[in-house]
PDB file of C-alpha atoms in Angstrom:
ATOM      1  CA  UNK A   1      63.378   2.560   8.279  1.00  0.00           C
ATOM      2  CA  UNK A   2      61.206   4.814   5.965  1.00  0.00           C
ATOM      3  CA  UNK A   3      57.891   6.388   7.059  1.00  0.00           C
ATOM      4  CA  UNK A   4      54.809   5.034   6.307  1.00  0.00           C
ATOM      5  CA  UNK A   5      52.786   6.887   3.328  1.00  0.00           C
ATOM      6  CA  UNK A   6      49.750   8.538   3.644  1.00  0.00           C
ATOM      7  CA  UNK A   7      46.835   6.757   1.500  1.00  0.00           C
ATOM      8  CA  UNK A   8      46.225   8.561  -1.370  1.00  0.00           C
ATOM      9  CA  UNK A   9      43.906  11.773  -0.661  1.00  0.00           C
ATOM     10  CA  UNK A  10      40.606  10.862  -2.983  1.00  0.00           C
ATOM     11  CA  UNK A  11      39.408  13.258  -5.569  1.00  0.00           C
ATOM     12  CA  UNK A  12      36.218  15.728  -5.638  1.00  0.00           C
ATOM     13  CA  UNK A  13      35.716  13.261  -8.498  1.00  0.00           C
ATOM     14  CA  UNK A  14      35.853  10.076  -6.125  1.00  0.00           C
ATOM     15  CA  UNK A  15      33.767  12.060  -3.430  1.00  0.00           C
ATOM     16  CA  UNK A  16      31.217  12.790  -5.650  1.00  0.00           C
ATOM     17  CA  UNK A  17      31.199   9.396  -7.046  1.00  0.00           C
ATOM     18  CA  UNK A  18      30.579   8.211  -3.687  1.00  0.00           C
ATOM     19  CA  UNK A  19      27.732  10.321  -2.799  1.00  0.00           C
ATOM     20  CA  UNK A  20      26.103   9.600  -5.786  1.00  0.00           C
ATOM     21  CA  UNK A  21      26.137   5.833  -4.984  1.00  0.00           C
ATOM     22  CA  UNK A  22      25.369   6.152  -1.116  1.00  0.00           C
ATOM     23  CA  UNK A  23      22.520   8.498  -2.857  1.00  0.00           C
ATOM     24  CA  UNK A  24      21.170   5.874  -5.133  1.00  0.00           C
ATOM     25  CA  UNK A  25      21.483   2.976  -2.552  1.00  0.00           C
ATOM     26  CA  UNK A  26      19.627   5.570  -0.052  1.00  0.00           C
ATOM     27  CA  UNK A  27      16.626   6.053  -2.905  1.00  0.00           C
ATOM     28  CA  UNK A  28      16.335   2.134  -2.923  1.00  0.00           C
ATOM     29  CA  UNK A  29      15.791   1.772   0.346  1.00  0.00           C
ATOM     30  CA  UNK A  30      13.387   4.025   0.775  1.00  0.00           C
ATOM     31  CA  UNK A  31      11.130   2.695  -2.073  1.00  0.00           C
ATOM     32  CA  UNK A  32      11.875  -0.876  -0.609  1.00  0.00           C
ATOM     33  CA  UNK A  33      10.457   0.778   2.870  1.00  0.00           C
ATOM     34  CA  UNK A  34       7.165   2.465   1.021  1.00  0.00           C
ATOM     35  CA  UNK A  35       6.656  -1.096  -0.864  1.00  0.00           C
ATOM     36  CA  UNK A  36       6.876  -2.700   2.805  1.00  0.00           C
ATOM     37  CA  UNK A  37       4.228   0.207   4.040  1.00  0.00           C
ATOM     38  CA  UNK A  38       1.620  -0.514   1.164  1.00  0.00           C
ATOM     39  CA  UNK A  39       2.127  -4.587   1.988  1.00  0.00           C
ATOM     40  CA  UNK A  40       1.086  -3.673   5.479  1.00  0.00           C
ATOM     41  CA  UNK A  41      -2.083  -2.011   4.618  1.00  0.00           C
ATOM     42  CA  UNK A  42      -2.810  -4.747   2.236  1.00  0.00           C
ATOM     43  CA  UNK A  43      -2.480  -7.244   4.955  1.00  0.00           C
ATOM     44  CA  UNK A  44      -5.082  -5.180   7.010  1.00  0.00           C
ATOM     45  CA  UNK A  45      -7.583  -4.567   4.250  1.00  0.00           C
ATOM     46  CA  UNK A  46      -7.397  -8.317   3.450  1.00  0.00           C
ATOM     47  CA  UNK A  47      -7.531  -9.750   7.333  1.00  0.00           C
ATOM     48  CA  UNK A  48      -9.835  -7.159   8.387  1.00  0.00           C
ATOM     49  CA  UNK A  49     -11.653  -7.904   5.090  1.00  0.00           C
ATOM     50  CA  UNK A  50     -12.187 -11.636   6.085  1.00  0.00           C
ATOM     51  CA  UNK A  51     -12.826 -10.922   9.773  1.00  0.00           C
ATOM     52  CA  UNK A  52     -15.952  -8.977   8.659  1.00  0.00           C
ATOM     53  CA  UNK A  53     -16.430 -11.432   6.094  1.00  0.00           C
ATOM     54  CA  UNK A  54     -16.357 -14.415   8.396  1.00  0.00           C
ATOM     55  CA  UNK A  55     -17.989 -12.524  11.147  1.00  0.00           C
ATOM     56  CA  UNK A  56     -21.148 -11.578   9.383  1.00  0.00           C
ATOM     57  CA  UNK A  57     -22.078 -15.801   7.731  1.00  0.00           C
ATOM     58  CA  UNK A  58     -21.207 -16.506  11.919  1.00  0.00           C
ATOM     59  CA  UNK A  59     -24.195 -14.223  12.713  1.00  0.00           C
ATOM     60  CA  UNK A  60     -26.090 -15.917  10.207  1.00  0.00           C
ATOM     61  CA  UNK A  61     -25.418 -19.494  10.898  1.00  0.00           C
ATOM     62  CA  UNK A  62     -26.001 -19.166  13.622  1.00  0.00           C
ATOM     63  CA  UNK A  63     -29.259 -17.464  13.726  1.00  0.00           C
ATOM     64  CA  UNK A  64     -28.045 -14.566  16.145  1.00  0.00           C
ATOM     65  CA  UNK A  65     -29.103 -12.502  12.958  1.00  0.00           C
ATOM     66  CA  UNK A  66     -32.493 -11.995  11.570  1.00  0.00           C
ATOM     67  CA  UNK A  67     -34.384 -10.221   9.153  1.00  0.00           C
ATOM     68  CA  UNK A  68     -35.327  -8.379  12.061  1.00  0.00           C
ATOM     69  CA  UNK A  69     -32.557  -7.182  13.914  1.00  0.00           C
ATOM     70  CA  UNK A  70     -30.358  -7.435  10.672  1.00  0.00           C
ATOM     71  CA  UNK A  71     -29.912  -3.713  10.593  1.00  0.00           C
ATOM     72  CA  UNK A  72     -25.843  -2.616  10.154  1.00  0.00           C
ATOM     73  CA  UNK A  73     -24.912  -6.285   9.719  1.00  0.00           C
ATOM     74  CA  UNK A  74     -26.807  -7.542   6.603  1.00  0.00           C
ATOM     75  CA  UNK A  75     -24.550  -6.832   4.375  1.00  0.00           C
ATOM     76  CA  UNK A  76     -21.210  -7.086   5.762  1.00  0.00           C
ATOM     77  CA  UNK A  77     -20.049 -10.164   4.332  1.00  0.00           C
ATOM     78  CA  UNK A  78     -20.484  -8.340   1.399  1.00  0.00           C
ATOM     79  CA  UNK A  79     -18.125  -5.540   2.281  1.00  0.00           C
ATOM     80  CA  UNK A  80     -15.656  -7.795   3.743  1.00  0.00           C
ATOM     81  CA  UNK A  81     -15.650  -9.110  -0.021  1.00  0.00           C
ATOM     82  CA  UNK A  82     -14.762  -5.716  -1.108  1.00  0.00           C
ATOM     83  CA  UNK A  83     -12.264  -4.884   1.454  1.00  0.00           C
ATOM     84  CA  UNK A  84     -10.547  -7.988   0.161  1.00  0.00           C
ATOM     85  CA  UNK A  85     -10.725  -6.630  -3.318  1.00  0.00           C
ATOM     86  CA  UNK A  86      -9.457  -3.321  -2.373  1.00  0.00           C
ATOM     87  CA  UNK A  87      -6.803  -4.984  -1.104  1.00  0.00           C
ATOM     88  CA  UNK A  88      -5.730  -7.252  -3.535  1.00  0.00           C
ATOM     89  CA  UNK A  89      -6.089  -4.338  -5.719  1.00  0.00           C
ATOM     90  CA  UNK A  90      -3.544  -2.129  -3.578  1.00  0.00           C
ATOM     91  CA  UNK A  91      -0.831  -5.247  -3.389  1.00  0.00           C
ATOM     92  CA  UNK A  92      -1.036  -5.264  -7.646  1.00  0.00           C
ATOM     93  CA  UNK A  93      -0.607  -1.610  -7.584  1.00  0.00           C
ATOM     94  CA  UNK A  94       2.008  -1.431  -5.080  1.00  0.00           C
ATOM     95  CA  UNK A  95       4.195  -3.983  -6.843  1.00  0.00           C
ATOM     96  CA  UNK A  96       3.759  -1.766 -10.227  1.00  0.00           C
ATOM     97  CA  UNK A  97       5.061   1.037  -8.290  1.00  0.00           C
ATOM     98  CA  UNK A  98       7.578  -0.503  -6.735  1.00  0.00           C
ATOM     99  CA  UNK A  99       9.247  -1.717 -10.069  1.00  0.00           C
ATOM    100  CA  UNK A 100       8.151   1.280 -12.115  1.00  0.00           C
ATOM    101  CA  UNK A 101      10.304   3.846  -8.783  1.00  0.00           C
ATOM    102  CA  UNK A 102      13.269   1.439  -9.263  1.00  0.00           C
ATOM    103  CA  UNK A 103      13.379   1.236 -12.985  1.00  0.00           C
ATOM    104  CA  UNK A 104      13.246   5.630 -12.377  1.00  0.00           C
ATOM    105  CA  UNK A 105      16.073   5.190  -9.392  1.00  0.00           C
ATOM    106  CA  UNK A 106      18.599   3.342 -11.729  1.00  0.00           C
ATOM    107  CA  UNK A 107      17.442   5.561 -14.999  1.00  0.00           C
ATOM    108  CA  UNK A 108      18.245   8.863 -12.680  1.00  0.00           C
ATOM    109  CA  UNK A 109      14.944  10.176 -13.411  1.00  0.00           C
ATOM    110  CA  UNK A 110      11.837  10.894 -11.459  1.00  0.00           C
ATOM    111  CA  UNK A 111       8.639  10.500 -12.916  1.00  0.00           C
ATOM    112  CA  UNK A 112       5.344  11.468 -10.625  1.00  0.00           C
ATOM    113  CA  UNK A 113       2.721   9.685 -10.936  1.00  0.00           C
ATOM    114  CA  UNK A 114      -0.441  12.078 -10.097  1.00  0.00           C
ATOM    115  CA  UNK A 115      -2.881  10.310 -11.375  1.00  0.00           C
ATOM    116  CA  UNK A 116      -2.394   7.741 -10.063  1.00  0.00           C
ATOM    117  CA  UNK A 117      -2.497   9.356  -6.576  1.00  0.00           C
ATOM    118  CA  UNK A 118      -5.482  10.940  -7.644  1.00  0.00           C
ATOM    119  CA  UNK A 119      -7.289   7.447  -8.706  1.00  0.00           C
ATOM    120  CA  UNK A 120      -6.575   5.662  -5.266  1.00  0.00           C
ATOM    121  CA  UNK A 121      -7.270   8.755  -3.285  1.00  0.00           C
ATOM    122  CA  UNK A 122     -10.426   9.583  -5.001  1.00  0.00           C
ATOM    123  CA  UNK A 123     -11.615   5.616  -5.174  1.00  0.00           C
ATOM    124  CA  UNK A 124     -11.143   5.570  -1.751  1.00  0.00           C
ATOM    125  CA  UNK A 125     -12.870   8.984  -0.694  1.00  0.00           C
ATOM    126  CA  UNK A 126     -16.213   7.241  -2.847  1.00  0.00           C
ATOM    127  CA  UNK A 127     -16.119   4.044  -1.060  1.00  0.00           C
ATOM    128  CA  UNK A 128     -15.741   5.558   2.524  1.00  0.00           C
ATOM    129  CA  UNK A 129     -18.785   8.155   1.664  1.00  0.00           C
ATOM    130  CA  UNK A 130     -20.583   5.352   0.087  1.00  0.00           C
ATOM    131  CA  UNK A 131     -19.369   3.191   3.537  1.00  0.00           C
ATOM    132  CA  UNK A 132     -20.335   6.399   5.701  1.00  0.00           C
ATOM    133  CA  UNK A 133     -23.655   6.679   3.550  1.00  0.00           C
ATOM    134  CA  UNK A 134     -24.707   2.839   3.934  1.00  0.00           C
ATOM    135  CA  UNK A 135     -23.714   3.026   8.009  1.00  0.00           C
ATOM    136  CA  UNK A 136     -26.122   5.925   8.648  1.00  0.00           C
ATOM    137  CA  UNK A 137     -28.762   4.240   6.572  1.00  0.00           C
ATOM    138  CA  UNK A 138     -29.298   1.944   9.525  1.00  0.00           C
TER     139      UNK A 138
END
């Protein structure tokens, strides 16, 4: 009876091969987990969005809000309106990014976006100062 052979060793060639998949599947994921973050926050911009929404023509149907008393409330249906916006807009983006990050991934290039880091960051900094702004109005 002969002895069994040894599997062929694999090259530095084959290694690296490897690593550079398991690399590449690795940068997938990760954009498929940041996609699945920014569909998350969408969700809560939207919901919350509505809750404040539906909360607000509630108060007025129901008469538990006047002219009077109005104060904070009056216009919160309107901002649940925008929250929904915001988040619509956020779920469009997202999906851009998403495809734009995998079309880099397979391409073995990086390209950073700044500005648009810089757009969302700064659109959101105006409408929580203009949110912060209309809150201590009342």
């Amino acid at each position: 009876s002969e002895p069994a052979k040894a599997p062929p060793t694999p090259s530095s060639d084959d290694l690296a091969l490897e690593r550079t998949n398991l690399a590449m599947t690795r940068s997938h994921l990760a954009n498929e987990r940041t996609h699945l973050a920014y569909l998350r926050t969408t969700v809560s911009l939207i919901g919350f969005g509505i809750t404040l929404n539906r909360f607000s023509i509630y108060l007025q149907q129901n008469e538990l809000m006047t002219p009077r008393n109005a104060g904070v409330w009056r216009d919160t249906a309107s901002v649940g309106k925008g929250m929904v916006l915001i988040g619509l807009v956020v779920l469009l983006w997202s999906a851009y990014r998403f495809w734009a990050t995998s079309q880099d991934i397979q391409h073995d290039r990086f390209v950073p976006r700044y500005h648009a880091v810089f757009a969302i960051s700064l659109c959101l900094l105006l409408t929580g100062g203009l949110s912060a702004l209309w809150l201590f109005r009342y």
